[in-house]
Amino acid sequence: MRDALVAAAFRLFPERGYEQTTVDDIVALAGVGRRSFFRYFPSKEDVVFPDHERCLADMTAFLYAGGDDVEPVRRVCDAARLVLLMYAENPTFSVQRYHLTKQVPGLRAYELSVVWRYERALAGYLRARFAGLRDGILRADVIAAAVVAAHNNALRAWLRSDGEGDAETTVDHALGHVREAFGTAPAPGVSGGPEDVVVIVSRRGAPLWRVVQELESALGRG
Amino acid sequence: MRDALVAAAFRLFPERGYEQTTVDDIVALAGVGRRSFFRYFPSKEDVVFPDHERCLADMTAFLYAGGDDVEPVRRVCDAARLVLLMYAENPTFSVQRYHLTKQVPGLRAYELSVVWRYERALAGYLRARFAGLRDGILRADVIAAAVVAAHNNALRAWLRSDGEGDAETTVDHALGHVREAFGTAPAPGVSGGPEDVVVIVSRRGAPLWRVVQELESALGRG
DNA sequence: GGGCGCGACGGTACTGAGTTCCGTGTCAGG
DNA sequence: CCTGACACGGAACTCAGTACCGTCGCGCCC
């Protein structure tokens, strides 16, 4: 029933556009009553994101499945990675939806509220992991936003390639930037970020010779 | 006329709720025709964010008013700071709207699309400033998202205080975290982050003497 | 001064999303 | 055969948003 409605909707949307397709058109093509549409989808927009609830639940489950021994930032990056892989499971559907949301303002707004829930899930996890830390909530919110932005960047690049590109490499590269910025270097050779970049953090009070020593060591010239 | 409609709307919203207030109620109280409402506000939600367009335009103008000599990340942080100060100009109105958006899902979704436009404005500016840089677009998007998240964090904290707290200090502190994470130390004594930390990023291919030069300069020992 | 265009406002009627209420079939178990 | 739970369908309704048109007030030009 759900699947029949989604199938009918995505047969009509490409040919006459989202806004020009009424719910009556969809239910007529699916051969079901109008009332049944709103039983399965609270609004017309929801039919465009039919598996969003399940995907969000999967990501949340993944977050809390790992123990507290795994590094938090790495965990949320892996969660974002997981979401992108879910998108990549149905390339044609994802690309079709991308073209819809790109040109229908109403759907773009709805997509924002969808993405927002993912971001809040990530932030909630990080807030719990950062509990007690100085500015833990702020740090959690900022990192969650950065992770989502990196994920979206990679996702859109992949969608623009019509699902032909390498989604994994792209998202790992993007998330590598975030982990770099927030103090968790990607594992060597994992393909996150360019491998010829090294970050040194120093306190101003430290003696210069110690900083140079660390620097040479980090650059492999010691 | 606009002001009359906004005033009427915000007299009705608190007493009977946003969704229970129809557009007809608003225009009846304002003493104008229903048609005129939609002349000034494309949708019912827009009356809740009456000065959003102006605020966005002001922020964009501020971004491009500074020359290319000012550091990009600092510039977008200052732009976010400017937005928060605009909110702080009308504390009672901002707090009232906060309570509305907090409990009406439809308004929260609309607010997301509003915030999204600010984020895209910041990202657009950063993309231009980072043009030609390796992963410039990705970096721009991630930093814009982080700045917006930090701004929102500070804004919500201030709104929860019913506009009584110190908005400037809060937002400076939050944005300091972002500037720390992305390699731009906050101005000395501004209260963002620990002031004795400096970050140097180097590519492995760079000559060591150049790196040490940058390092000495950053540490203020050159 | 008298048409005259123009822009702002108001009213009517319409479309379509979303809701409410209710009738109908269907299948289980007693 | 009766009955209660449940899924579906349909009619009628509310309200946001749009299209169309009529009206008023204003300056402007002949």
Short mmCIF file of C-alpha atoms (C1' of nucleotides) in Angstrom, two decimals:
data_model
loop_
_atom_site.label_atom_id
_atom_site.label_comp_id
_atom_site.label_asym_id
_atom_site.label_seq_id
_atom_site.Cartn_x
_atom_site.Cartn_y
_atom_site.Cartn_z
CA MET A 1 0.00 0.00 0.00
CA ARG A 2 2.70 2.46 1.07
CA ASP A 3 4.90 1.20 -1.74
CA ALA A 4 2.05 1.47 -4.22
CA LEU A 5 1.47 5.10 -3.23
CA VAL A 6 5.17 5.95 -3.46
CA ALA A 7 5.42 4.24 -6.84
CA ALA A 8 2.39 6.10 -8.15
CA ALA A 9 3.69 9.42 -6.84
CA PHE A 10 7.10 8.98 -8.43
CA ARG A 11 5.55 8.02 -11.72
CA LEU A 12 3.55 11.26 -11.77
CA PHE A 13 6.09 13.72 -10.34
CA PRO A 14 8.58 13.55 -13.22
CA GLU A 15 5.99 14.03 -15.93
CA ARG A 16 3.85 16.80 -14.48
CA GLY A 17 5.89 18.15 -11.58
CA TYR A 18 5.39 17.95 -7.84
CA GLU A 19 3.07 20.88 -7.31
CA GLN A 20 0.99 20.11 -10.37
CA THR A 21 0.38 16.60 -9.07
CA THR A 22 -2.51 16.52 -6.61
CA VAL A 23 -3.05 13.89 -3.98
CA ASP A 24 -6.17 12.89 -5.87
CA ASP A 25 -4.04 12.14 -8.92
CA ILE A 26 -1.78 9.90 -6.86
CA VAL A 27 -4.53 7.93 -5.19
CA ALA A 28 -6.38 7.60 -8.50
CA LEU A 29 -3.30 6.07 -10.13
CA ALA A 30 -2.64 3.84 -7.14
CA GLY A 31 -6.29 2.80 -7.10
CA VAL A 32 -6.84 3.56 -3.44
CA GLY A 33 -8.97 6.01 -1.53
CA ARG A 34 -7.83 9.52 -0.80
CA ARG A 35 -8.24 8.91 2.91
CA SER A 36 -5.72 6.06 2.81
CA PHE A 37 -2.98 8.34 1.50
CA PHE A 38 -3.07 10.44 4.64
CA ARG A 39 -3.17 7.31 6.77
CA TYR A 40 0.31 6.41 5.56
CA PHE A 41 1.75 9.87 4.95
CA PRO A 42 0.92 12.73 7.30
CA SER A 43 1.45 15.20 4.47
CA LYS A 44 2.02 15.24 0.75
CA GLU A 45 5.70 16.01 1.28
CA ASP A 46 6.24 12.85 3.28
CA VAL A 47 5.74 10.66 0.24
CA VAL A 48 8.98 12.11 -1.14
CA PHE A 49 10.93 10.88 1.89
CA PRO A 50 9.22 7.55 2.53
CA ASP A 51 12.02 5.83 4.46
CA HIS A 52 13.22 8.82 6.45
CA GLU A 53 11.89 7.60 9.80
CA ARG A 54 13.50 4.21 9.41
CA CYS A 55 16.79 5.74 8.31
CA LEU A 56 16.84 8.10 11.26
CA ALA A 57 16.08 5.24 13.62
CA ASP A 58 18.87 3.15 12.11
CA MET A 59 21.36 5.97 12.50
CA THR A 60 20.34 6.58 16.11
CA ALA A 61 20.62 2.87 16.85
CA PHE A 62 24.08 2.82 15.31
CA LEU A 63 25.17 5.76 17.45
CA TYR A 64 24.23 4.15 20.74
CA ALA A 65 25.26 0.64 19.69
CA GLY A 66 28.94 1.45 20.16
CA GLY A 67 30.26 1.66 23.70
CA ASP A 68 31.81 4.70 25.31
CA ASP A 69 35.26 3.52 24.36
CA VAL A 70 34.94 4.72 20.77
CA GLU A 71 35.92 8.32 20.14
CA PRO A 72 32.72 10.48 19.90
CA VAL A 73 33.63 12.56 16.85
CA ARG A 74 34.67 9.46 14.97
CA ARG A 75 31.36 7.87 15.92
CA VAL A 76 29.19 10.65 14.54
CA CYS A 77 31.28 10.76 11.38
CA ASP A 78 30.71 7.05 10.93
CA ALA A 79 27.00 7.60 11.53
CA ALA A 80 26.91 10.25 8.80
CA ARG A 81 28.80 7.86 6.58
CA LEU A 82 26.15 5.25 7.25
CA VAL A 83 23.39 7.62 6.18
CA LEU A 84 25.11 8.35 2.91
CA LEU A 85 25.49 4.65 2.26
CA MET A 86 21.74 4.27 2.80
CA TYR A 87 21.16 6.92 0.14
CA ALA A 88 23.58 5.09 -2.13
CA GLU A 89 21.56 1.89 -1.84
CA ASN A 90 18.89 3.37 -4.13
CA PRO A 91 20.83 5.59 -6.51
CA THR A 92 18.05 6.14 -9.04
CA PHE A 93 15.50 7.00 -6.38
CA SER A 94 17.91 9.33 -4.58
CA VAL A 95 18.84 11.13 -7.77
CA GLN A 96 15.20 11.50 -8.76
CA ARG A 97 14.36 12.98 -5.38
CA TYR A 98 17.38 15.28 -5.63
CA HIS A 99 16.09 16.80 -8.84
CA LEU A 100 12.69 17.28 -7.23
CA THR A 101 13.94 18.96 -4.08
CA LYS A 102 16.34 21.10 -6.08
CA GLN A 103 13.58 22.87 -7.97
CA VAL A 104 10.59 22.80 -5.60
CA PRO A 105 11.03 25.30 -2.76
CA GLY A 106 8.44 23.59 -0.60
CA LEU A 107 10.29 20.30 -0.79
CA ARG A 108 13.61 21.97 -0.07
CA ALA A 109 12.11 23.44 3.08
CA TYR A 110 10.80 20.05 4.06
CA GLU A 111 14.18 18.46 3.40
CA LEU A 112 15.69 20.97 5.81
CA SER A 113 13.44 19.76 8.59
CA VAL A 114 14.42 16.19 7.74
CA VAL A 115 18.12 17.00 7.86
CA TRP A 116 17.55 18.96 11.04
CA ARG A 117 16.35 15.82 12.81
CA TYR A 118 19.52 13.97 11.83
CA GLU A 119 21.58 16.88 13.11
CA ARG A 120 19.69 16.91 16.41
CA ALA A 121 20.23 13.17 16.78
CA LEU A 122 23.97 13.60 16.29
CA ALA A 123 24.05 16.59 18.62
CA GLY A 124 22.09 14.69 21.25
CA TYR A 125 24.59 11.86 21.16
CA LEU A 126 27.55 14.24 21.39
CA ARG A 127 25.92 16.21 24.20
CA ALA A 128 25.67 13.01 26.20
CA ARG A 129 29.25 12.06 25.45
CA PHE A 130 30.49 15.56 26.26
CA ALA A 131 28.43 15.82 29.44
CA GLY A 132 30.39 17.56 32.14
CA LEU A 133 32.97 18.96 29.73
CA ARG A 134 33.44 22.70 29.58
CA ASP A 135 31.15 24.04 26.79
CA GLY A 136 30.14 20.49 26.03
CA ILE A 137 26.74 21.46 24.63
CA LEU A 138 28.18 24.15 22.41
CA ARG A 139 30.90 21.83 21.17
CA ALA A 140 28.33 19.10 20.49
CA ASP A 141 26.09 21.42 18.46
CA VAL A 142 28.94 22.85 16.43
CA ILE A 143 30.45 19.47 15.61
CA ALA A 144 27.07 18.02 14.68
CA ALA A 145 26.44 20.93 12.32
CA ALA A 146 29.88 20.55 10.77
CA VAL A 147 29.43 16.82 10.27
CA VAL A 148 26.05 17.32 8.63
CA ALA A 149 27.45 20.04 6.38
CA ALA A 150 30.33 17.83 5.29
CA HIS A 151 27.95 14.94 4.71
CA ASN A 152 25.62 17.12 2.66
CA ASN A 153 28.52 18.41 0.64
CA ALA A 154 29.59 14.89 -0.25
CA LEU A 155 26.02 13.76 -0.82
CA ARG A 156 25.28 16.58 -3.24
CA ALA A 157 28.49 15.94 -5.14
CA TRP A 158 27.49 12.32 -5.48
CA LEU A 159 23.93 13.21 -6.49
CA ARG A 160 25.18 15.63 -9.10
CA SER A 161 27.15 12.76 -10.61
CA ASP A 162 23.82 10.92 -11.04
CA GLY A 163 24.97 8.32 -8.56
CA GLU A 164 27.93 7.34 -10.72
CA GLY A 165 30.67 8.71 -8.45
CA ASP A 166 32.34 7.01 -5.52
CA ALA A 167 30.17 7.97 -2.58
CA GLU A 168 32.38 6.40 0.08
CA THR A 169 35.60 8.09 -0.96
CA THR A 170 33.83 11.44 -1.27
CA VAL A 171 32.20 11.32 2.14
CA ASP A 172 35.34 10.05 3.86
CA HIS A 173 37.28 12.90 2.38
CA ALA A 174 34.71 15.46 3.52
CA LEU A 175 34.39 14.02 7.02
CA GLY A 176 38.18 13.90 7.25
CA HIS A 177 38.15 17.69 7.14
CA VAL A 178 35.79 17.83 10.09
CA ARG A 179 37.78 15.38 12.14
CA GLU A 180 40.88 17.36 11.31
CA ALA A 181 39.29 20.60 12.46
CA PHE A 182 38.02 19.12 15.70
CA GLY A 183 41.12 17.39 16.82
CA THR A 184 40.58 13.83 15.68
CA ALA A 185 42.95 12.99 12.89
CA PRO A 186 41.66 10.37 10.45
CA ALA A 187 43.37 7.01 10.64
CA PRO A 188 46.49 7.00 8.39
CA GLY A 189 45.79 5.90 4.87
CA VAL A 190 42.04 5.74 5.36
CA SER A 191 41.51 8.23 2.56
CA GLY A 192 40.11 10.98 4.73
CA GLY A 193 41.80 14.28 3.94
CA PRO A 194 45.06 14.71 2.05
CA GLU A 195 47.74 12.64 3.69
CA ASP A 196 50.39 15.28 3.28
CA VAL A 197 48.86 17.56 5.88
CA VAL A 198 49.88 17.57 9.51
CA VAL A 199 48.50 19.67 12.32
CA ILE A 200 50.54 20.88 15.24
CA VAL A 201 48.89 22.43 18.26
CA SER A 202 51.03 24.40 20.65
CA ARG A 203 50.48 26.46 23.73
CA ARG A 204 51.97 29.93 23.48
CA GLY A 205 53.82 29.38 26.71
CA ALA A 206 55.76 26.39 25.44
CA PRO A 207 59.46 26.92 24.66
CA LEU A 208 60.08 27.35 20.96
CA TRP A 209 62.67 24.57 20.75
CA ARG A 210 60.12 22.06 22.04
CA VAL A 211 57.61 23.19 19.42
CA VAL A 212 60.17 22.86 16.63
CA GLN A 213 61.12 19.43 17.97
CA GLU A 214 57.49 18.30 17.82
CA LEU A 215 57.19 19.84 14.40
CA GLU A 216 60.19 18.01 12.98
CA SER A 217 58.92 14.80 14.49
CA ALA A 218 55.48 15.27 13.02
CA LEU A 219 56.90 16.04 9.60
CA GLY A 220 59.10 12.95 9.74
CA ARG A 221 62.36 14.92 9.59
CA GLY A 222 63.48 14.48 13.18
CA MET B 1 -0.15 48.35 7.00
CA ARG B 2 2.54 45.69 7.40
CA ASP B 3 3.08 46.83 10.95
CA ALA B 4 -0.65 46.78 11.63
CA LEU B 5 -0.87 43.19 10.40
CA VAL B 6 2.13 42.09 12.46
CA ALA B 7 0.74 43.81 15.53
CA ALA B 8 -2.66 42.18 15.08
CA ALA B 9 -1.09 38.79 14.53
CA PHE B 10 1.06 39.01 17.63
CA ARG B 11 -1.90 40.11 19.70
CA LEU B 12 -3.85 37.01 18.66
CA PHE B 13 -1.09 34.38 18.67
CA PRO B 14 -0.41 34.43 22.41
CA GLU B 15 -4.04 34.16 23.42
CA ARG B 16 -5.33 31.49 21.03
CA GLY B 17 -2.18 29.98 19.54
CA TYR B 18 -0.69 30.19 16.07
CA GLU B 19 -2.58 27.38 14.37
CA GLN B 20 -5.89 28.33 15.96
CA THR B 21 -5.53 31.86 14.61
CA THR B 22 -6.75 32.09 11.02
CA VAL B 23 -5.71 34.70 8.54
CA ASP B 24 -9.28 35.95 8.60
CA ASP B 25 -8.95 36.60 12.33
CA ILE B 26 -5.83 38.66 11.76
CA VAL B 27 -7.21 40.80 8.96
CA ALA B 28 -10.45 41.30 10.88
CA LEU B 29 -8.55 42.64 13.88
CA ALA B 30 -6.31 44.77 11.69
CA GLY B 31 -9.34 46.08 9.82
CA VAL B 32 -8.01 45.30 6.36
CA GLY B 33 -9.02 42.95 3.57
CA ARG B 34 -7.90 39.38 3.47
CA ARG B 35 -6.34 39.96 0.09
CA SER B 36 -4.04 42.62 1.50
CA PHE B 37 -2.52 40.19 3.97
CA PHE B 38 -1.12 38.06 1.18
CA ARG B 39 0.10 41.12 -0.61
CA TYR B 40 2.53 41.85 2.21
CA PHE B 41 3.23 38.30 3.39
CA PRO B 42 3.52 35.47 0.88
CA SER B 43 2.38 33.01 3.53
CA LYS B 44 0.96 32.98 7.02
CA GLU B 45 4.35 31.95 8.42
CA ASP B 46 6.03 35.05 7.03
CA VAL B 47 4.19 37.32 9.44
CA VAL B 48 6.19 35.67 12.24
CA PHE B 49 9.48 36.74 10.63
CA PRO B 50 8.56 40.16 9.30
CA ASP B 51 12.06 41.66 9.08
CA HIS B 52 13.89 38.59 7.90
CA GLU B 53 14.53 39.82 4.38
CA ARG B 54 15.93 43.11 5.59
CA CYS B 55 18.11 41.39 8.16
CA LEU B 56 19.48 38.98 5.58
CA ALA B 57 20.20 41.85 3.22
CA ASP B 58 21.98 43.76 5.98
CA MET B 59 24.15 40.78 6.82
CA THR B 60 25.03 40.20 3.18
CA ALA B 61 25.90 43.85 2.74
CA PHE B 62 28.11 43.69 5.81
CA LEU B 63 29.93 40.65 4.45
CA TYR B 64 30.89 42.27 1.19
CA ALA B 65 31.48 45.71 2.67
CA GLY B 66 34.84 44.66 4.08
CA GLY B 67 37.72 44.28 1.67
CA ASP B 68 39.67 41.11 1.01
CA ASP B 69 42.24 42.11 3.60
CA VAL B 70 40.07 40.98 6.50
CA GLU B 71 40.36 37.34 7.47
CA PRO B 72 37.36 35.40 6.03
CA VAL B 73 36.46 33.31 9.09
CA ARG B 74 36.61 36.35 11.30
CA ARG B 75 34.36 38.15 8.84
CA VAL B 76 31.60 35.56 8.89
CA CYS B 77 31.80 35.36 12.67
CA ASP B 78 31.33 39.11 12.85
CA ALA B 79 28.39 38.79 10.46
CA ALA B 80 26.76 36.21 12.72
CA ARG B 81 27.43 38.48 15.65
CA LEU B 82 25.66 41.27 13.77
CA VAL B 83 22.59 39.10 13.26
CA LEU B 84 22.38 38.32 16.94
CA LEU B 85 22.61 41.99 17.76
CA MET B 86 19.69 42.63 15.43
CA TYR B 87 17.67 40.06 17.38
CA ALA B 88 18.73 41.75 20.58
CA GLU B 89 17.33 45.06 19.37
CA ASN B 90 13.79 43.79 19.98
CA PRO B 91 14.09 41.51 22.99
CA THR B 92 10.39 41.17 23.75
CA PHE B 93 9.48 40.43 20.15
CA SER B 94 12.31 37.92 19.76
CA VAL B 95 11.38 36.11 22.96
CA GLN B 96 7.72 36.00 21.97
CA ARG B 97 8.61 34.51 18.60
CA TYR B 98 10.93 32.05 20.29
CA HIS B 99 8.10 30.66 22.38
CA LEU B 100 5.96 30.38 19.26
CA THR B 101 8.51 28.56 17.13
CA LYS B 102 9.43 26.31 20.03
CA GLN B 103 5.99 24.75 20.22
CA VAL B 104 4.61 24.98 16.68
CA PRO B 105 6.26 22.40 14.41
CA GLY B 106 5.25 24.24 11.27
CA LEU B 107 6.95 27.42 12.42
CA ARG B 108 10.06 25.53 13.45
CA ALA B 109 10.27 24.10 9.94
CA TYR B 110 9.86 27.57 8.51
CA GLU B 111 12.54 28.93 10.80
CA LEU B 112 14.89 26.30 9.45
CA SER B 113 14.44 27.61 5.94
CA VAL B 114 15.08 31.11 7.23
CA VAL B 115 18.28 30.08 8.97
CA TRP B 116 19.25 28.10 5.90
CA ARG B 117 19.33 31.27 3.83
CA TYR B 118 21.69 32.92 6.31
CA GLU B 119 23.91 29.87 6.18
CA ARG B 120 23.95 29.90 2.38
CA ALA B 121 24.84 33.60 2.40
CA LEU B 122 27.79 32.93 4.69
CA ALA B 123 28.83 29.89 2.67
CA GLY B 124 28.60 31.86 -0.55
CA TYR B 125 30.89 34.53 0.83
CA LEU B 126 33.39 31.96 2.08
CA ARG B 127 33.29 30.07 -1.20
CA ALA B 128 34.28 33.23 -3.00
CA ARG B 129 37.07 33.96 -0.53
CA PHE B 130 38.31 30.37 -0.69
CA ALA B 131 38.12 30.21 -4.47
CA GLY B 132 41.06 28.29 -5.85
CA LEU B 133 41.96 26.75 -2.51
CA ARG B 134 42.04 22.99 -2.20
CA ASP B 135 38.59 21.86 -0.98
CA GLY B 136 37.56 25.49 -0.75
CA ILE B 137 33.85 24.75 -1.25
CA LEU B 138 33.79 22.01 1.33
CA ARG B 139 35.66 24.17 3.80
CA ALA B 140 33.30 27.07 3.17
CA ASP B 141 30.19 24.95 3.74
CA VAL B 142 31.52 23.37 6.91
CA ILE B 143 32.64 26.64 8.43
CA ALA B 144 29.35 28.33 7.57
CA ALA B 145 27.42 25.52 9.24
CA ALA B 146 29.63 25.69 12.32
CA VAL B 147 29.24 29.45 12.58
CA VAL B 148 25.47 29.20 12.31
CA ALA B 149 25.37 26.43 14.91
CA ALA B 150 27.45 28.47 17.33
CA HIS B 151 25.29 31.53 16.68
CA ASN B 152 22.10 29.55 17.25
CA ASN B 153 23.51 28.11 20.43
CA ALA B 154 24.21 31.55 21.80
CA LEU B 155 20.91 32.93 20.52
CA ARG B 156 18.87 30.21 22.19
CA ALA B 157 20.72 30.66 25.43
CA TRP B 158 19.93 34.36 25.31
CA LEU B 159 16.28 33.72 24.36
CA ARG B 160 15.89 31.25 27.22
CA SER B 161 17.01 34.01 29.55
CA ASP B 162 14.05 36.09 28.29
CA GLY B 163 16.46 38.57 26.76
CA GLU B 164 18.00 39.37 30.14
CA GLY B 165 21.42 37.81 29.54
CA ASP B 166 24.45 39.35 27.88
CA ALA B 167 23.99 38.47 24.23
CA GLU B 168 27.34 39.84 23.07
CA THR B 169 29.48 37.95 25.53
CA THR B 170 27.60 34.74 24.87
CA VAL B 171 27.92 34.90 21.12
CA ASP B 172 31.56 35.94 21.22
CA HIS B 173 32.33 33.00 23.42
CA ALA B 174 30.50 30.59 21.10
CA LEU B 175 32.09 31.97 17.95
CA GLY B 176 35.47 31.82 19.62
CA HIS B 177 35.16 28.06 19.63
CA VAL B 178 34.57 28.02 15.90
CA ARG B 179 37.49 30.30 15.16
CA GLU B 180 39.65 28.12 17.33
CA ALA B 181 38.62 24.98 15.50
CA PHE B 182 39.22 26.50 12.10
CA GLY B 183 42.59 28.02 12.62
CA THR B 184 41.77 31.64 13.39
CA ALA B 185 42.67 32.57 16.92
CA PRO B 186 40.22 35.01 18.52
CA ALA B 187 41.44 38.54 19.08
CA PRO B 188 43.35 38.74 22.38
CA GLY B 189 41.13 39.29 25.37
CA VAL B 190 37.86 38.78 23.51
CA SER B 191 36.94 35.87 25.75
CA GLY B 192 36.77 33.17 23.09
CA GLY B 193 38.70 30.06 24.07
CA PRO B 194 42.07 29.76 25.81
CA GLU B 195 44.33 32.49 24.52
CA ASP B 196 47.54 30.54 24.76
CA VAL B 197 46.78 28.08 21.96
CA VAL B 198 47.86 28.51 18.35
CA VAL B 199 47.37 26.09 15.49
CA ILE B 200 49.72 25.69 12.57
CA VAL B 201 48.74 23.63 9.54
CA SER B 202 51.44 22.53 7.17
CA ARG B 203 51.67 20.36 4.11
CA ARG B 204 54.37 17.73 4.36
CA GLY B 205 55.86 18.93 1.09
CA ALA B 206 56.54 22.43 2.39
CA PRO B 207 60.17 23.30 3.21
CA LEU B 208 60.87 23.10 6.91
CA TRP B 209 62.27 26.62 7.17
CA ARG B 210 59.02 28.06 5.84
CA VAL B 211 57.05 26.14 8.42
CA VAL B 212 59.32 27.34 11.23
CA GLN B 213 58.97 30.89 9.90
CA GLU B 214 55.20 30.66 10.03
CA LEU B 215 55.41 29.10 13.44
CA GLU B 216 57.58 31.85 14.89
CA SER B 217 55.30 34.45 13.39
CA ALA B 218 52.21 32.81 14.83
CA LEU B 219 53.76 32.53 18.25
CA GLY B 220 54.80 36.18 18.14
CA ARG B 221 58.54 35.43 18.38
CA GLY B 222 59.55 36.39 14.84
"C1'" DG C 1 -11.41 70.89 -15.48
"C1'" DG C 2 -12.09 66.44 -17.38
"C1'" DG C 3 -10.63 62.27 -18.86
"C1'" DC C 4 -6.95 58.83 -17.83
"C1'" DG C 5 -3.60 55.68 -16.35
"C1'" DC C 6 -1.74 53.64 -12.28
"C1'" DG C 7 -1.22 51.60 -8.01
"C1'" DA C 8 -3.19 50.09 -3.63
"C1'" DC C 9 -7.07 47.93 -1.58
"C1'" DG C 10 -11.18 44.88 -1.13
"C1'" DG C 11 -14.43 41.11 -2.34
"C1'" DT C 12 -15.73 36.73 -4.58
"C1'" DA C 13 -14.94 32.44 -6.09
"C1'" DC C 14 -11.91 28.80 -6.78
"C1'" DT C 15 -8.18 24.96 -5.96
"C1'" DG C 16 -6.12 21.79 -3.07
"C1'" DA C 17 -4.14 20.05 1.44
"C1'" DG C 18 -5.44 18.12 5.57
"C1'" DT C 19 -9.17 16.65 9.02
"C1'" DT C 20 -13.47 14.70 10.84
"C1'" DC C 21 -17.00 11.68 10.80
"C1'" DC C 22 -19.12 7.82 9.34
"C1'" DG C 23 -20.33 3.74 6.44
"C1'" DT C 24 -18.57 -0.67 4.60
"C1'" DG C 25 -16.15 -4.75 3.94
"C1'" DT C 26 -13.29 -8.50 6.02
"C1'" DC C 27 -11.56 -11.72 9.01
"C1'" DA C 28 -10.89 -13.61 13.68
"C1'" DG C 29 -12.89 -16.13 17.52
"C1'" DG C 30 -16.96 -17.66 20.26
"C1'" DC D 1 -24.33 -16.84 13.09
"C1'" DC D 2 -22.97 -13.05 15.82
"C1'" DT D 3 -19.51 -9.72 17.07
"C1'" DG D 4 -15.71 -6.83 17.69
"C1'" DA D 5 -11.36 -5.20 15.85
"C1'" DC D 6 -9.37 -3.25 11.88
"C1'" DA D 7 -8.35 -1.39 7.34
"C1'" DC D 8 -10.28 1.02 3.67
"C1'" DG D 9 -13.30 4.33 1.25
"C1'" DG D 10 -16.18 8.35 0.77
"C1'" DA D 11 -18.62 12.72 1.86
"C1'" DA D 12 -18.27 17.01 3.91
"C1'" DC D 13 -15.71 20.43 6.14
"C1'" DT D 14 -11.81 24.11 7.37
"C1'" DC D 15 -8.43 26.93 5.90
"C1'" DA D 16 -4.28 28.55 3.24
"C1'" DG D 17 -3.23 30.43 -0.95
"C1'" DT D 18 -4.50 32.12 -5.81
"C1'" DA D 19 -6.99 34.28 -9.75
"C1'" DC D 20 -9.93 37.59 -11.26
"C1'" DC D 21 -12.21 41.63 -11.09
"C1'" DG D 22 -14.27 45.90 -9.20
"C1'" DT D 23 -13.36 50.19 -6.59
"C1'" DC D 24 -11.17 54.10 -4.76
"C1'" DG D 25 -7.69 57.70 -4.66
"C1'" DC D 26 -3.94 59.91 -6.76
"C1'" DG D 27 -1.19 62.59 -9.96
"C1'" DC D 28 -0.68 63.76 -14.87
"C1'" DC D 29 -1.31 65.40 -19.28
"C1'" DC D 30 -4.13 67.27 -22.90
#
